[in-house]
Amino acid sequence: MTAVTEVRRSTRSGAIGLVGAAVNGAFGFVLTTVIVRTFGADGSGALFSVIGLVTIVGAVCCLGADTGLMWALPRRRAARLLPLAVLPTLGLALLVAAGGIAAAGPLSRALLDDPAGAGLVRLAFAGVPVIVAATVLLAAVRATRPVSAYVAVQFVLVPVARPALMIAAVAAGGGVLLGFGGWLLPMAVALLVALALVAAPLGIGAGASLRPEPADWPWFWGFALPRAASVAIDASSMWIGVLLTGALATQAEAGVFAAVGRYALAGLLIMQGLRVAVAPQLSRLLGAGQRHDAAQVYRRTTLGIVLLSWPAYLMLAVFAPAFLALFGAEFRSGATPMAVLAVAMLVNVGVGLVQTVLLMSGNSRGHLLATVAGLTLNVVACLVLVPRHGALGAAIAWSLGIVCENVLAAVLARRALGEALFGRTLVVSALAVTGATGVAAAIGTLVAGRGLPGLAVALGITVAGCVALLADRRVRAALATVRHQLRRNNP
C-alpha cells in the first residue's frame, strides 16, 4: 500500500473522528454547564471528585487491555484475544468494586469531607465493572470496525445521553446521587452496543475459537501491563488535581479547577478524534516496518491538530473570563488557572500523537516512563502549591506535568519513527496561526476587553480572515484535494 494511499486513508478516517470529537466536545460543555449551574461550586466539586475517582479506578482496572487490543487486533484478528483481555480486567474490577463499597464511609470523609456522601461513593464503585467492560469492548470495536462505529458510540451516544439523563434527574427532584446515576447509565448502554458490534468482525457465534492459546498470554500482556500503569496515569492527569484540591484546599476550589479543566481538555478532542482514526493504521504500518509511511501519517495528522487546536487555546488563554462567565460568578477566579493550562496545552497538541506512536510501535515501557515522570511532577507540585494557591496551584502543577511528559514522549517517538517529527511546513504553519490569532485577540481585547464582547470581536475577525483565505488559489486547491480524498472509498 503506497504512502499516498495511507495518507488518503488517514484523511478520511480523521474527518470522521473530528466530527465525533466536535459532538463530544459540545455535549461535554453542556454536561459541565448542567453540573455547575445546578449544583454550584461545592456540589459540582463533590460530583467532579467522584467522577475523577471512578475514572482513575476504572483506568487502573483496565490493566492496559484496551490499548492492548488496539495494538494486537490489527496484527492478529482473532476472537480468542477478547476473553484474554476482558476476563482478567472484569475480575479485578469486581474485586475493587467490592472493596470500595465496603470502605465507602472512610473514603467519603477523606475525599468529599462529607459523611453523607457514602452513597455516592458506593454508586461510583458499583459502576466500575461496567466502565471497565465497556472500555475494553469499545477498544475492540475501534480496532475491528470502521472508525464511524466507535465514534457513534463513544463520541455521540455517551456524551449526548449524559446531560439529557442528568437534566431528567434534576427535573425529577434528584440530587447529586441521582445526577451521578445519569452520568453512569450511558456506559451500561455502550457496553451492550459494543458487545453487539464486536461479535461479527471477530466471528463470535460463527465458530471462532474463544480459547486463548498459551503463547497469546505473554505476547498480549507483555505489551498491556506496562500500559496499565501509564493509562491510569493518563486518566489521572486532571482528576488527581481535582481530588488533591478537594482534600488539601476546599470542594469549591476543586469545582473551579474541574470546570477550568473541562475547557483545557476540550481542545484535545481534536487530537483525540484523529487519534481514534489513525491509531490502528499506525499499529499496522509500524508492525510491518513501514516507518517512513507511518512518519508521513504522523506529520500530516500533527499539522491538522496544530491548525485546528492552537487558535482555540490562544483564545482560551486571552479570553478566559469570557468562557468562565458561562458557568456563573462563582467560577470567575478560574481565569488565571485557565490561562496557565491553555499555554501548557499548546505544547501538548504541538507535539501531536507522540504517545500514540510510542504505543503502536510496541514501546509501552517508554510511554510509561514519560507518564510516570509527568505524574510525579504533577503530584509533587500539587502537594506544594495547592494548600496555598488552590485551583491556581493545581493548574500550575498539571501544566508542569504536561510539558514534562510530552517532551520525553517526543524524544522517544523520534526514535520509533527514525525520522524527524517536525518539518518546515509545521513550523511555518504554527507561527502563522499564532500570529494571526494573536492579532485578532489583541484587537478584540483593545476594542471590548477580555469579556464576551471582546471574544465576539476576536472571533469575528478570525472568521473574516478565514473567508479571505479562500481567495488564495493554493488554499482552494488544498481544500479540493482533501474533499477528493474524503469522497474516495477506503482501500
mmCIF file of N, CA and C in Angstrom, residues 69 72-87 136-137 140 144 195 198-213 216-217 219-220:
data_model
loop_
_atom_site.group_PDB
_atom_site.id
_atom_site.type_symbol
_atom_site.label_atom_id
_atom_site.label_comp_id
_atom_site.label_asym_id
_atom_site.label_seq_id
_atom_site.Cartn_x
_atom_site.Cartn_y
_atom_site.Cartn_z
ATOM 1 N N LEU A 69 -5.633 -4.322 23.049
ATOM 2 C CA LEU A 69 -6.449 -4.776 21.922
ATOM 3 C C LEU A 69 -6.251 -3.891 20.696
ATOM 4 N N ALA A 72 -3.010 -5.178 19.346
ATOM 5 C CA ALA A 72 -2.945 -6.602 18.963
ATOM 6 C C ALA A 72 -3.889 -6.961 17.819
ATOM 7 N N LEU A 73 -5.128 -6.455 17.827
ATOM 8 C CA LEU A 73 -6.111 -6.904 16.835
ATOM 9 C C LEU A 73 -5.746 -6.539 15.396
ATOM 10 N N PRO A 74 -5.116 -5.382 15.117
ATOM 11 C CA PRO A 74 -4.675 -5.148 13.729
ATOM 12 C C PRO A 74 -3.593 -6.125 13.286
ATOM 13 N N ARG A 75 -2.893 -6.744 14.233
ATOM 14 C CA ARG A 75 -1.860 -7.711 13.904
ATOM 15 C C ARG A 75 -2.408 -9.140 13.831
ATOM 16 N N ARG A 76 -3.285 -9.490 14.761
ATOM 17 C CA ARG A 76 -3.897 -10.817 14.799
ATOM 18 C C ARG A 76 -5.391 -10.659 15.064
ATOM 19 N N ARG A 77 -6.182 -10.669 14.032
ATOM 20 C CA ARG A 77 -7.627 -10.525 14.222
ATOM 21 C C ARG A 77 -8.180 -11.883 14.635
ATOM 22 N N ALA A 78 -8.237 -12.124 15.934
ATOM 23 C CA ALA A 78 -8.654 -13.422 16.459
ATOM 24 C C ALA A 78 -9.584 -13.206 17.645
ATOM 25 N N ALA A 79 -10.710 -13.926 17.640
ATOM 26 C CA ALA A 79 -11.691 -13.794 18.716
ATOM 27 C C ALA A 79 -11.120 -14.193 20.058
ATOM 28 N N ARG A 80 -10.134 -15.080 20.056
ATOM 29 C CA ARG A 80 -9.595 -15.574 21.320
ATOM 30 C C ARG A 80 -8.876 -14.487 22.118
ATOM 31 N N LEU A 81 -8.558 -13.367 21.472
ATOM 32 C CA LEU A 81 -7.924 -12.270 22.201
ATOM 33 C C LEU A 81 -8.918 -11.538 23.094
ATOM 34 N N LEU A 82 -10.209 -11.646 22.788
ATOM 35 C CA LEU A 82 -11.210 -10.892 23.542
ATOM 36 C C LEU A 82 -11.334 -11.379 24.989
ATOM 37 N N PRO A 83 -11.571 -12.673 25.249
ATOM 38 C CA PRO A 83 -11.599 -13.114 26.651
ATOM 39 C C PRO A 83 -10.263 -12.945 27.344
ATOM 40 N N LEU A 84 -9.185 -12.995 26.573
ATOM 41 C CA LEU A 84 -7.852 -12.762 27.130
ATOM 42 C C LEU A 84 -7.774 -11.373 27.768
ATOM 43 N N ALA A 85 -8.470 -10.414 27.177
ATOM 44 C CA ALA A 85 -8.456 -9.046 27.688
ATOM 45 C C ALA A 85 -9.566 -8.775 28.688
ATOM 46 N N VAL A 86 -10.751 -9.352 28.459
ATOM 47 C CA VAL A 86 -11.924 -8.999 29.259
ATOM 48 C C VAL A 86 -11.939 -9.684 30.618
ATOM 49 N N LEU A 87 -11.650 -10.969 30.666
ATOM 50 C CA LEU A 87 -11.835 -11.724 31.913
ATOM 51 C C LEU A 87 -10.947 -11.235 33.058
ATOM 52 N N VAL A 136 -13.005 -1.776 27.487
ATOM 53 C CA VAL A 136 -12.255 -2.818 26.782
ATOM 54 C C VAL A 136 -12.975 -3.230 25.499
ATOM 55 N N LEU A 137 -14.288 -3.414 25.569
ATOM 56 C CA LEU A 137 -15.026 -3.827 24.378
ATOM 57 C C LEU A 137 -15.069 -2.717 23.320
ATOM 58 N N ALA A 140 -12.020 -2.901 21.297
ATOM 59 C CA ALA A 140 -12.131 -3.946 20.271
ATOM 60 C C ALA A 140 -12.932 -3.454 19.077
ATOM 61 N N THR A 144 -11.566 -3.180 15.103
ATOM 62 C CA THR A 144 -12.107 -4.132 14.133
ATOM 63 C C THR A 144 -13.181 -3.558 13.224
ATOM 64 N N LEU A 195 -20.700 -4.852 22.625
ATOM 65 C CA LEU A 195 -20.732 -6.313 22.542
ATOM 66 C C LEU A 195 -21.377 -6.770 21.243
ATOM 67 N N VAL A 198 -18.908 -5.942 18.138
ATOM 68 C CA VAL A 198 -17.640 -6.647 18.011
ATOM 69 C C VAL A 198 -17.819 -8.114 17.637
ATOM 70 N N ALA A 199 -19.033 -8.643 17.774
ATOM 71 C CA ALA A 199 -19.246 -10.081 17.561
ATOM 72 C C ALA A 199 -18.962 -10.501 16.122
ATOM 73 N N ALA A 200 -19.542 -9.795 15.156
ATOM 74 C CA ALA A 200 -19.414 -10.215 13.760
ATOM 75 C C ALA A 200 -17.987 -10.128 13.221
ATOM 76 N N PRO A 201 -17.252 -9.019 13.409
ATOM 77 C CA PRO A 201 -15.895 -8.954 12.843
ATOM 78 C C PRO A 201 -14.955 -10.029 13.379
ATOM 79 N N LEU A 202 -15.175 -10.471 14.616
ATOM 80 C CA LEU A 202 -14.303 -11.495 15.205
ATOM 81 C C LEU A 202 -14.868 -12.902 15.031
ATOM 82 N N GLY A 203 -16.027 -13.013 14.391
ATOM 83 C CA GLY A 203 -16.595 -14.341 14.150
ATOM 84 C C GLY A 203 -17.178 -14.999 15.374
ATOM 85 N N ILE A 204 -17.521 -14.210 16.395
ATOM 86 C CA ILE A 204 -18.115 -14.779 17.603
ATOM 87 C C ILE A 204 -19.523 -15.275 17.267
ATOM 88 N N GLY A 205 -19.800 -16.524 17.594
ATOM 89 C CA GLY A 205 -21.077 -17.137 17.242
ATOM 90 C C GLY A 205 -21.055 -17.807 15.891
ATOM 91 N N ALA A 206 -19.928 -17.692 15.166
ATOM 92 C CA ALA A 206 -19.822 -18.310 13.841
ATOM 93 C C ALA A 206 -18.685 -19.329 13.804
ATOM 94 N N GLY A 207 -18.356 -19.852 14.962
ATOM 95 C CA GLY A 207 -17.348 -20.904 15.022
ATOM 96 C C GLY A 207 -15.960 -20.461 15.435
ATOM 97 N N ALA A 208 -15.733 -19.170 15.629
ATOM 98 C CA ALA A 208 -14.407 -18.702 16.026
ATOM 99 C C ALA A 208 -14.088 -19.167 17.449
ATOM 100 N N SER A 209 -12.865 -19.583 17.666
ATOM 101 C CA SER A 209 -12.457 -20.065 18.985
ATOM 102 C C SER A 209 -12.276 -18.905 19.949
ATOM 103 N N LEU A 210 -12.809 -19.074 21.159
ATOM 104 C CA LEU A 210 -12.659 -18.068 22.208
ATOM 105 C C LEU A 210 -11.653 -18.505 23.265
ATOM 106 N N ARG A 211 -10.943 -19.583 23.011
ATOM 107 C CA ARG A 211 -9.965 -20.071 23.970
ATOM 108 C C ARG A 211 -8.578 -19.572 23.584
ATOM 109 N N PRO A 212 -7.962 -18.714 24.407
ATOM 110 C CA PRO A 212 -6.623 -18.213 24.070
ATOM 111 C C PRO A 212 -5.596 -19.343 24.023
ATOM 112 N N GLU A 213 -4.636 -19.195 23.125
ATOM 113 C CA GLU A 213 -3.527 -20.137 23.057
ATOM 114 C C GLU A 213 -2.481 -19.761 24.114
ATOM 115 N N ASP A 216 -0.440 -16.714 23.531
ATOM 116 C CA ASP A 216 -1.123 -15.414 23.482
ATOM 117 C C ASP A 216 -0.940 -14.616 24.767
ATOM 118 N N TRP A 217 -0.887 -15.302 25.894
ATOM 119 C CA TRP A 217 -0.838 -14.603 27.192
ATOM 120 C C TRP A 217 0.421 -13.742 27.339
ATOM 121 N N TRP A 219 2.447 -12.729 25.017
ATOM 122 C CA TRP A 219 2.530 -11.782 23.902
ATOM 123 C C TRP A 219 1.638 -10.573 24.169
ATOM 124 N N PHE A 220 0.407 -10.815 24.582
ATOM 125 C CA PHE A 220 -0.540 -9.725 24.806
ATOM 126 C C PHE A 220 -0.221 -8.950 26.074
#
